[in-house]
PDB file of N, CA and C in Angstrom:
ATOM      1  N   ASN A 191     146.507-110.395-159.726  1.00  0.00           N
ATOM      2  CA  ASN A 191     145.289-110.039-159.027  1.00  0.00           C
ATOM      3  C   ASN A 191     145.499-108.685-158.345  1.00  0.00           C
ATOM      4  N   LEU A 192     144.642-107.763-158.629  1.00  0.00           N
ATOM      5  CA  LEU A 192     144.771-106.400-158.117  1.00  0.00           C
ATOM      6  C   LEU A 192     144.640-106.343-156.591  1.00  0.00           C
ATOM      7  N   MET A 193     143.700-107.109-156.029  1.00  0.00           N
ATOM      8  CA  MET A 193     143.499-107.091-154.581  1.00  0.00           C
ATOM      9  C   MET A 193     144.724-107.645-153.848  1.00  0.00           C
ATOM     10  N   THR A 194     145.290-108.705-154.355  1.00  0.00           N
ATOM     11  CA  THR A 194     146.484-109.290-153.749  1.00  0.00           C
ATOM     12  C   THR A 194     147.654-108.309-153.809  1.00  0.00           C
ATOM     13  N   TYR A 195     147.841-107.688-154.958  1.00  0.00           N
ATOM     14  CA  TYR A 195     148.931-106.722-155.118  1.00  0.00           C
ATOM     15  C   TYR A 195     148.743-105.537-154.173  1.00  0.00           C
ATOM     16  N   THR A 196     147.543-105.004-154.111  1.00  0.00           N
ATOM     17  CA  THR A 196     147.278-103.841-153.260  1.00  0.00           C
ATOM     18  C   THR A 196     147.478-104.179-151.789  1.00  0.00           C
ATOM     19  N   THR A 197     146.989-105.340-151.376  1.00  0.00           N
ATOM     20  CA  THR A 197     147.155-105.762-149.981  1.00  0.00           C
ATOM     21  C   THR A 197     148.634-105.900-149.634  1.00  0.00           C
ATOM     22  N   ARG A 198     149.389-106.551-150.487  1.00  0.00           N
ATOM     23  CA  ARG A 198     150.824-106.739-150.229  1.00  0.00           C
ATOM     24  C   ARG A 198     151.561-105.402-150.225  1.00  0.00           C
ATOM     25  N   PHE A 199     151.233-104.532-151.165  1.00  0.00           N
ATOM     26  CA  PHE A 199     151.876-103.228-151.235  1.00  0.00           C
ATOM     27  C   PHE A 199     151.603-102.411-149.971  1.00  0.00           C
ATOM     28  N   MET A 200     150.362-102.372-149.545  1.00  0.00           N
ATOM     29  CA  MET A 200     150.013-101.622-148.334  1.00  0.00           C
ATOM     30  C   MET A 200     150.700-102.217-147.107  1.00  0.00           C
ATOM     31  N   TYR A 201     150.744-103.550-147.046  1.00  0.00           N
ATOM     32  CA  TYR A 201     151.420-104.200-145.927  1.00  0.00           C
ATOM     33  C   TYR A 201     152.889-103.789-145.866  1.00  0.00           C
ATOM     34  N   LEU A 202     153.575-103.850-146.982  1.00  0.00           N
ATOM     35  CA  LEU A 202     154.998-103.517-147.023  1.00  0.00           C
ATOM     36  C   LEU A 202     155.242-102.050-146.668  1.00  0.00           C
ATOM     37  N   MET A 203     154.393-101.159-147.154  1.00  0.00           N
ATOM     38  CA  MET A 203     154.573 -99.727-146.880  1.00  0.00           C
ATOM     39  C   MET A 203     154.307 -99.402-145.409  1.00  0.00           C
ATOM     40  N   VAL A 204     153.288-100.001-144.840  1.00  0.00           N
ATOM     41  CA  VAL A 204     152.983 -99.743-143.427  1.00  0.00           C
ATOM     42  C   VAL A 204     154.058-100.357-142.540  1.00  0.00           C
ATOM     43  N   CYS A 205     154.514-101.561-142.876  1.00  0.00           N
ATOM     44  CA  CYS A 205     155.519-102.242-142.051  1.00  0.00           C
ATOM     45  C   CYS A 205     156.847-101.493-142.007  1.00  0.00           C
ATOM     46  N   ARG A 206     157.094-100.669-142.973  1.00  0.00           N
ATOM     47  CA  ARG A 206     158.336 -99.890-142.956  1.00  0.00           C
ATOM     48  C   ARG A 206     158.401 -98.985-141.728  1.00  0.00           C
ATOM     49  N   GLY A 207     157.242 -98.569-141.222  1.00  0.00           N
ATOM     50  CA  GLY A 207     157.219 -97.666-140.085  1.00  0.00           C
ATOM     51  C   GLY A 207     156.889 -98.333-138.764  1.00  0.00           C
ATOM     52  N   LEU A 208     156.809 -99.657-138.736  1.00  0.00           N
ATOM     53  CA  LEU A 208     156.454-100.358-137.504  1.00  0.00           C
ATOM     54  C   LEU A 208     157.671-101.021-136.879  1.00  0.00           C
ATOM     55  N   PHE A 209     157.641-101.150-135.551  1.00  0.00           N
ATOM     56  CA  PHE A 209     158.635-101.945-134.860  1.00  0.00           C
ATOM     57  C   PHE A 209     158.332-103.420-135.124  1.00  0.00           C
ATOM     58  N   GLU A 210     159.335-104.276-134.983  1.00  0.00           N
ATOM     59  CA  GLU A 210     159.171-105.699-135.262  1.00  0.00           C
ATOM     60  C   GLU A 210     158.025-106.309-134.458  1.00  0.00           C
ATOM     61  N   ALA A 211     157.903-105.947-133.192  1.00  0.00           N
ATOM     62  CA  ALA A 211     156.855-106.513-132.338  1.00  0.00           C
ATOM     63  C   ALA A 211     155.461-106.159-132.850  1.00  0.00           C
ATOM     64  N   HIS A 212     155.312-105.030-133.498  1.00  0.00           N
ATOM     65  CA  HIS A 212     153.999-104.585-133.968  1.00  0.00           C
ATOM     66  C   HIS A 212     153.637-105.162-135.325  1.00  0.00           C
ATOM     67  N   LYS A 213     154.618-105.665-136.052  1.00  0.00           N
ATOM     68  CA  LYS A 213     154.341-106.237-137.368  1.00  0.00           C
ATOM     69  C   LYS A 213     153.467-107.476-137.268  1.00  0.00           C
ATOM     70  N   THR A 214     153.664-108.281-136.230  1.00  0.00           N
ATOM     71  CA  THR A 214     152.848-109.475-136.041  1.00  0.00           C
ATOM     72  C   THR A 214     151.396-109.103-135.784  1.00  0.00           C
ATOM     73  N   ILE A 215     151.177-108.098-134.962  1.00  0.00           N
ATOM     74  CA  ILE A 215     149.819-107.645-134.672  1.00  0.00           C
ATOM     75  C   ILE A 215     149.164-107.106-135.940  1.00  0.00           C
ATOM     76  N   TYR A 216     149.900-106.322-136.702  1.00  0.00           N
ATOM     77  CA  TYR A 216     149.375-105.770-137.944  1.00  0.00           C
ATOM     78  C   TYR A 216     149.040-106.895-138.932  1.00  0.00           C
ATOM     79  N   SER A 217     149.897-107.896-139.013  1.00  0.00           N
ATOM     80  CA  SER A 217     149.642-109.040-139.895  1.00  0.00           C
ATOM     81  C   SER A 217     148.373-109.770-139.474  1.00  0.00           C
ATOM     82  N   PHE A 218     148.209-109.947-138.169  1.00  0.00           N
ATOM     83  CA  PHE A 218     146.999-110.606-137.663  1.00  0.00           C
ATOM     84  C   PHE A 218     145.753-109.810-138.026  1.00  0.00           C
ATOM     85  N   LEU A 219     145.815-108.493-137.888  1.00  0.00           N
ATOM     86  CA  LEU A 219     144.657-107.662-138.207  1.00  0.00           C
ATOM     87  C   LEU A 219     144.298-107.730-139.690  1.00  0.00           C
ATOM     88  N   ILE A 220     145.307-107.705-140.548  1.00  0.00           N
ATOM     89  CA  ILE A 220     145.041-107.812-141.990  1.00  0.00           C
ATOM     90  C   ILE A 220     144.437-109.182-142.312  1.00  0.00           C
ATOM     91  N   CYS A 221     145.055-110.223-141.797  1.00  0.00           N
ATOM     92  CA  CYS A 221     144.590-111.583-142.070  1.00  0.00           C
ATOM     93  C   CYS A 221     143.163-111.780-141.570  1.00  0.00           C
ATOM     94  N   SER A 222     142.891-111.337-140.346  1.00  0.00           N
ATOM     95  CA  SER A 222     141.544-111.515-139.796  1.00  0.00           C
ATOM     96  C   SER A 222     140.521-110.690-140.566  1.00  0.00           C
ATOM     97  N   SER A 223     140.907-109.525-141.042  1.00  0.00           N
ATOM     98  CA  SER A 223     139.982-108.714-141.842  1.00  0.00           C
ATOM     99  C   SER A 223     139.634-109.401-143.156  1.00  0.00           C
ATOM    100  N   ILE A 224     140.634-109.992-143.795  1.00  0.00           N
ATOM    101  CA  ILE A 224     140.395-110.720-145.041  1.00  0.00           C
ATOM    102  C   ILE A 224     139.482-111.916-144.788  1.00  0.00           C
ATOM    103  N   LEU A 225     139.760-112.667-143.730  1.00  0.00           N
ATOM    104  CA  LEU A 225     138.941-113.835-143.411  1.00  0.00           C
ATOM    105  C   LEU A 225     137.502-113.448-143.069  1.00  0.00           C
ATOM    106  N   ARG A 226     137.326-112.336-142.342  1.00  0.00           N
ATOM    107  CA  ARG A 226     135.966-111.886-142.018  1.00  0.00           C
ATOM    108  C   ARG A 226     135.217-111.451-143.268  1.00  0.00           C
ATOM    109  N   GLN A 227     135.906-110.765-144.185  1.00  0.00           N
ATOM    110  CA  GLN A 227     135.265-110.325-145.417  1.00  0.00           C
ATOM    111  C   GLN A 227     134.856-111.509-146.296  1.00  0.00           C
ATOM    112  N   GLU A 228     135.630-112.589-146.249  1.00  0.00           N
ATOM    113  CA  GLU A 228     135.326-113.781-147.035  1.00  0.00           C
ATOM    114  C   GLU A 228     134.333-114.700-146.341  1.00  0.00           C
ATOM    115  N   GLY A 229     133.978-114.363-145.103  1.00  0.00           N
ATOM    116  CA  GLY A 229     133.029-115.183-144.363  1.00  0.00           C
ATOM    117  C   GLY A 229     133.630-116.413-143.723  1.00  0.00           C
ATOM    118  N   GLN A 230     134.954-116.489-143.649  1.00  0.00           N
ATOM    119  CA  GLN A 230     135.624-117.651-143.069  1.00  0.00           C
ATOM    120  C   GLN A 230     135.878-117.493-141.571  1.00  0.00           C
ATOM    121  N   LEU A 231     135.708-116.288-141.051  1.00  0.00           N
ATOM    122  CA  LEU A 231     135.886-116.032-139.619  1.00  0.00           C
ATOM    123  C   LEU A 231     134.601-115.387-139.122  1.00  0.00           C
ATOM    124  N   GLY A 232     133.823-116.175-138.384  1.00  0.00           N
ATOM    125  CA  GLY A 232     132.518-115.705-137.919  1.00  0.00           C
ATOM    126  C   GLY A 232     132.636-114.665-136.815  1.00  0.00           C
ATOM    127  N   GLN A 233     131.528-114.001-136.566  1.00  0.00           N
ATOM    128  CA  GLN A 233     131.497-112.945-135.551  1.00  0.00           C
ATOM    129  C   GLN A 233     131.776-113.497-134.157  1.00  0.00           C
ATOM    130  N   ASP A 234     131.301-114.704-133.850  1.00  0.00           N
ATOM    131  CA  ASP A 234     131.533-115.279-132.532  1.00  0.00           C
ATOM    132  C   ASP A 234     133.017-115.541-132.283  1.00  0.00           C
ATOM    133  N   LYS A 235     133.714-116.053-133.289  1.00  0.00           N
ATOM    134  CA  LYS A 235     135.158-116.294-133.145  1.00  0.00           C
ATOM    135  C   LYS A 235     135.931-114.980-133.062  1.00  0.00           C
ATOM    136  N   TRP A 236     135.528-114.001-133.854  1.00  0.00           N
ATOM    137  CA  TRP A 236     136.186-112.696-133.816  1.00  0.00           C
ATOM    138  C   TRP A 236     136.008-112.057-132.437  1.00  0.00           C
ATOM    139  N   ASN A 237     134.807-112.149-131.880  1.00  0.00           N
ATOM    140  CA  ASN A 237     134.568-111.616-130.540  1.00  0.00           C
ATOM    141  C   ASN A 237     135.431-112.319-129.503  1.00  0.00           C
ATOM    142  N   PHE A 238     135.644-113.633-129.678  1.00  0.00           N
ATOM    143  CA  PHE A 238     136.509-114.346-128.741  1.00  0.00           C
ATOM    144  C   PHE A 238     137.944-113.828-128.825  1.00  0.00           C
ATOM    145  N   PHE A 239     138.436-113.602-130.030  1.00  0.00           N
ATOM    146  CA  PHE A 239     139.789-113.064-130.182  1.00  0.00           C
ATOM    147  C   PHE A 239     139.913-111.685-129.536  1.00  0.00           C
ATOM    148  N   LEU A 240     138.873-110.884-129.654  1.00  0.00           N
ATOM    149  CA  LEU A 240     138.914-109.534-129.100  1.00  0.00           C
ATOM    150  C   LEU A 240     138.759-109.511-127.588  1.00  0.00           C
ATOM    151  N   ARG A 241     137.842-110.300-127.070  1.00  0.00           N
ATOM    152  CA  ARG A 241     137.472-110.192-125.660  1.00  0.00           C
ATOM    153  C   ARG A 241     137.893-111.373-124.793  1.00  0.00           C
ATOM    154  N   GLY A 242     138.183-112.487-125.413  1.00  0.00           N
ATOM    155  CA  GLY A 242     138.503-113.681-124.649  1.00  0.00           C
ATOM    156  C   GLY A 242     137.240-114.377-124.184  1.00  0.00           C
ATOM    157  N   ALA A 243     137.404-115.325-123.290  1.00  0.00           N
ATOM    158  CA  ALA A 243     136.261-116.066-122.759  1.00  0.00           C
ATOM    159  C   ALA A 243     135.468-115.163-121.838  1.00  0.00           C
ATOM    160  N   VAL A 244     134.171-115.132-122.050  1.00  0.00           N
ATOM    161  CA  VAL A 244     133.293-114.290-121.242  1.00  0.00           C
ATOM    162  C   VAL A 244     132.478-115.174-120.327  1.00  0.00           C
ATOM    163  N   GLY A 245     132.407-114.778-119.049  1.00  0.00           N
ATOM    164  CA  GLY A 245     131.572-115.515-118.101  1.00  0.00           C
ATOM    165  C   GLY A 245     132.058-116.915-117.839  1.00  0.00           C
ATOM    166  N   GLY A 246     133.349-117.066-117.588  1.00  0.00           N
ATOM    167  CA  GLY A 246     133.908-118.386-117.332  1.00  0.00           C
ATOM    168  C   GLY A 246     133.339-119.016-116.075  1.00  0.00           C
ATOM    169  N   ASN A 247     133.279-120.318-116.070  1.00  0.00           N
ATOM    170  CA  ASN A 247     132.772-121.058-114.928  1.00  0.00           C
ATOM    171  C   ASN A 247     133.859-121.117-113.864  1.00  0.00           C
ATOM    172  N   GLU A 248     133.601-120.525-112.728  1.00  0.00           N
ATOM    173  CA  GLU A 248     134.598-120.464-111.651  1.00  0.00           C
ATOM    174  C   GLU A 248     134.841-121.822-111.001  1.00  0.00           C
ATOM    175  N   GLU A 249     133.924-122.760-111.176  1.00  0.00           N
ATOM    176  CA  GLU A 249     134.043-124.064-110.530  1.00  0.00           C
ATOM    177  C   GLU A 249     134.903-125.049-111.320  1.00  0.00           C
ATOM    178  N   VAL A 250     135.345-124.657-112.497  1.00  0.00           N
ATOM    179  CA  VAL A 250     136.145-125.547-113.346  1.00  0.00           C
ATOM    180  C   VAL A 250     137.549-125.673-112.761  1.00  0.00           C
ATOM    181  N   GLU A 251     138.002-126.897-112.676  1.00  0.00           N
ATOM    182  CA  GLU A 251     139.350-127.160-112.172  1.00  0.00           C
ATOM    183  C   GLU A 251     140.251-127.577-113.333  1.00  0.00           C
ATOM    184  N   VAL A 252     141.519-127.232-113.204  1.00  0.00           N
ATOM    185  CA  VAL A 252     142.501-127.614-114.213  1.00  0.00           C
ATOM    186  C   VAL A 252     142.745-129.116-114.100  1.00  0.00           C
ATOM    187  N   PRO A 253     142.755-129.839-115.233  1.00  0.00           N
ATOM    188  CA  PRO A 253     143.006-131.292-115.177  1.00  0.00           C
ATOM    189  C   PRO A 253     144.376-131.609-114.571  1.00  0.00           C
ATOM    190  N   LYS A 254     144.455-132.750-113.946  1.00  0.00           N
ATOM    191  CA  LYS A 254     145.696-133.170-113.294  1.00  0.00           C
ATOM    192  C   LYS A 254     146.830-133.389-114.291  1.00  0.00           C
ATOM    193  N   GLU A 255     146.472-133.616-115.583  1.00  0.00           N
ATOM    194  CA  GLU A 255     147.488-133.852-116.608  1.00  0.00           C
ATOM    195  C   GLU A 255     148.287-132.593-116.921  1.00  0.00           C
ATOM    196  N   VAL A 256     147.742-131.430-116.606  1.00  0.00           N
ATOM    197  CA  VAL A 256     148.418-130.157-116.904  1.00  0.00           C
ATOM    198  C   VAL A 256     148.460-129.272-115.651  1.00  0.00           C
ATOM    199  N   PRO A 257     149.169-129.708-114.617  1.00  0.00           N
ATOM    200  CA  PRO A 257     149.187-128.940-113.366  1.00  0.00           C
ATOM    201  C   PRO A 257     149.872-127.581-113.502  1.00  0.00           C
ATOM    202  N   TRP A 258     150.676-127.386-114.528  1.00  0.00           N
ATOM    203  CA  TRP A 258     151.398-126.141-114.734  1.00  0.00           C
ATOM    204  C   TRP A 258     150.519-125.055-115.335  1.00  0.00           C
ATOM    205  N   MET A 259     149.341-125.414-115.826  1.00  0.00           N
ATOM    206  CA  MET A 259     148.474-124.443-116.508  1.00  0.00           C
ATOM    207  C   MET A 259     147.663-123.644-115.492  1.00  0.00           C
ATOM    208  N   ALA A 260     147.624-122.342-115.709  1.00  0.00           N
ATOM    209  CA  ALA A 260     146.846-121.474-114.828  1.00  0.00           C
ATOM    210  C   ALA A 260     145.350-121.696-115.078  1.00  0.00           C
ATOM    211  N   LYS A 261     144.552-121.462-114.048  1.00  0.00           N
ATOM    212  CA  LYS A 261     143.115-121.686-114.133  1.00  0.00           C
ATOM    213  C   LYS A 261     142.461-120.796-115.192  1.00  0.00           C
ATOM    214  N   ASN A 262     142.899-119.538-115.276  1.00  0.00           N
ATOM    215  CA  ASN A 262     142.292-118.634-116.263  1.00  0.00           C
ATOM    216  C   ASN A 262     142.618-119.062-117.696  1.00  0.00           C
ATOM    217  N   VAL A 263     143.791-119.657-117.907  1.00  0.00           N
ATOM    218  CA  VAL A 263     144.147-120.161-119.240  1.00  0.00           C
ATOM    219  C   VAL A 263     143.258-121.351-119.598  1.00  0.00           C
ATOM    220  N   TRP A 264     143.040-122.236-118.635  1.00  0.00           N
ATOM    221  CA  TRP A 264     142.181-123.387-118.877  1.00  0.00           C
ATOM    222  C   TRP A 264     140.752-122.934-119.188  1.00  0.00           C
ATOM    223  N   GLN A 265     140.276-121.933-118.478  1.00  0.00           N
ATOM    224  CA  GLN A 265     138.933-121.406-118.739  1.00  0.00           C
ATOM    225  C   GLN A 265     138.853-120.797-120.144  1.00  0.00           C
ATOM    226  N   SER A 266     139.924-120.154-120.583  1.00  0.00           N
ATOM    227  CA  SER A 266     139.943-119.612-121.944  1.00  0.00           C
ATOM    228  C   SER A 266     139.905-120.718-122.983  1.00  0.00           C
ATOM    229  N   ILE A 267     140.611-121.799-122.737  1.00  0.00           N
ATOM    230  CA  ILE A 267     140.598-122.943-123.654  1.00  0.00           C
ATOM    231  C   ILE A 267     139.195-123.531-123.742  1.00  0.00           C
ATOM    232  N   LEU A 268     138.541-123.680-122.599  1.00  0.00           N
ATOM    233  CA  LEU A 268     137.174-124.201-122.598  1.00  0.00           C
ATOM    234  C   LEU A 268     136.226-123.251-123.321  1.00  0.00           C
ATOM    235  N   GLY A 269     136.404-121.953-123.107  1.00  0.00           N
ATOM    236  CA  GLY A 269     135.576-120.968-123.794  1.00  0.00           C
ATOM    237  C   GLY A 269     135.764-121.016-125.296  1.00  0.00           C
ATOM    238  N   LEU A 270     137.009-121.179-125.734  1.00  0.00           N
ATOM    239  CA  LEU A 270     137.289-121.276-127.170  1.00  0.00           C
ATOM    240  C   LEU A 270     136.691-122.541-127.770  1.00  0.00           C
ATOM    241  N   SER A 271     136.770-123.637-127.034  1.00  0.00           N
ATOM    242  CA  SER A 271     136.199-124.883-127.550  1.00  0.00           C
ATOM    243  C   SER A 271     134.676-124.784-127.675  1.00  0.00           C
ATOM    244  N   GLU A 272     134.033-124.049-126.764  1.00  0.00           N
ATOM    245  CA  GLU A 272     132.580-123.843-126.868  1.00  0.00           C
ATOM    246  C   GLU A 272     132.256-122.917-128.047  1.00  0.00           C
ATOM    247  N   THR A 273     133.088-121.914-128.251  1.00  0.00           N
ATOM    248  CA  THR A 273     132.871-120.959-129.337  1.00  0.00           C
ATOM    249  C   THR A 273     133.046-121.605-130.694  1.00  0.00           C
ATOM    250  N   CYS A 274     133.996-122.523-130.801  1.00  0.00           N
ATOM    251  CA  CYS A 274     134.338-123.108-132.102  1.00  0.00           C
ATOM    252  C   CYS A 274     133.611-124.412-132.389  1.00  0.00           C
ATOM    253  N   GLU A 275     132.650-124.777-131.578  1.00  0.00           N
ATOM    254  CA  GLU A 275     131.890-125.994-131.862  1.00  0.00           C
ATOM    255  C   GLU A 275     131.144-125.832-133.177  1.00  0.00           C
ATOM    256  N   GLU A 276     131.286-126.788-134.038  1.00  0.00           N
ATOM    257  CA  GLU A 276     130.613-126.723-135.349  1.00  0.00           C
ATOM    258  C   GLU A 276     130.010-128.034-135.718  1.00  0.00           C
TER     259      GLU A 276
END
């Protein structure tokens, strides 16, 4: 498959010049671009990945089962669950 070969070739050539920490980010960008082009990653989910939870409810409390979790992390989880409802 020409598209698969080209994608892999470009990935390998670009990764030659990246630090290890940046390769994961680059892989995520390639993967998300492919998924968006195929229609498997909607605009709402992509916006969540880019911006995080928007307009979180300040009154939400972290459940007692996870006292170690920060409030902003819990709000992000709730935002993601609202975004991914299907």
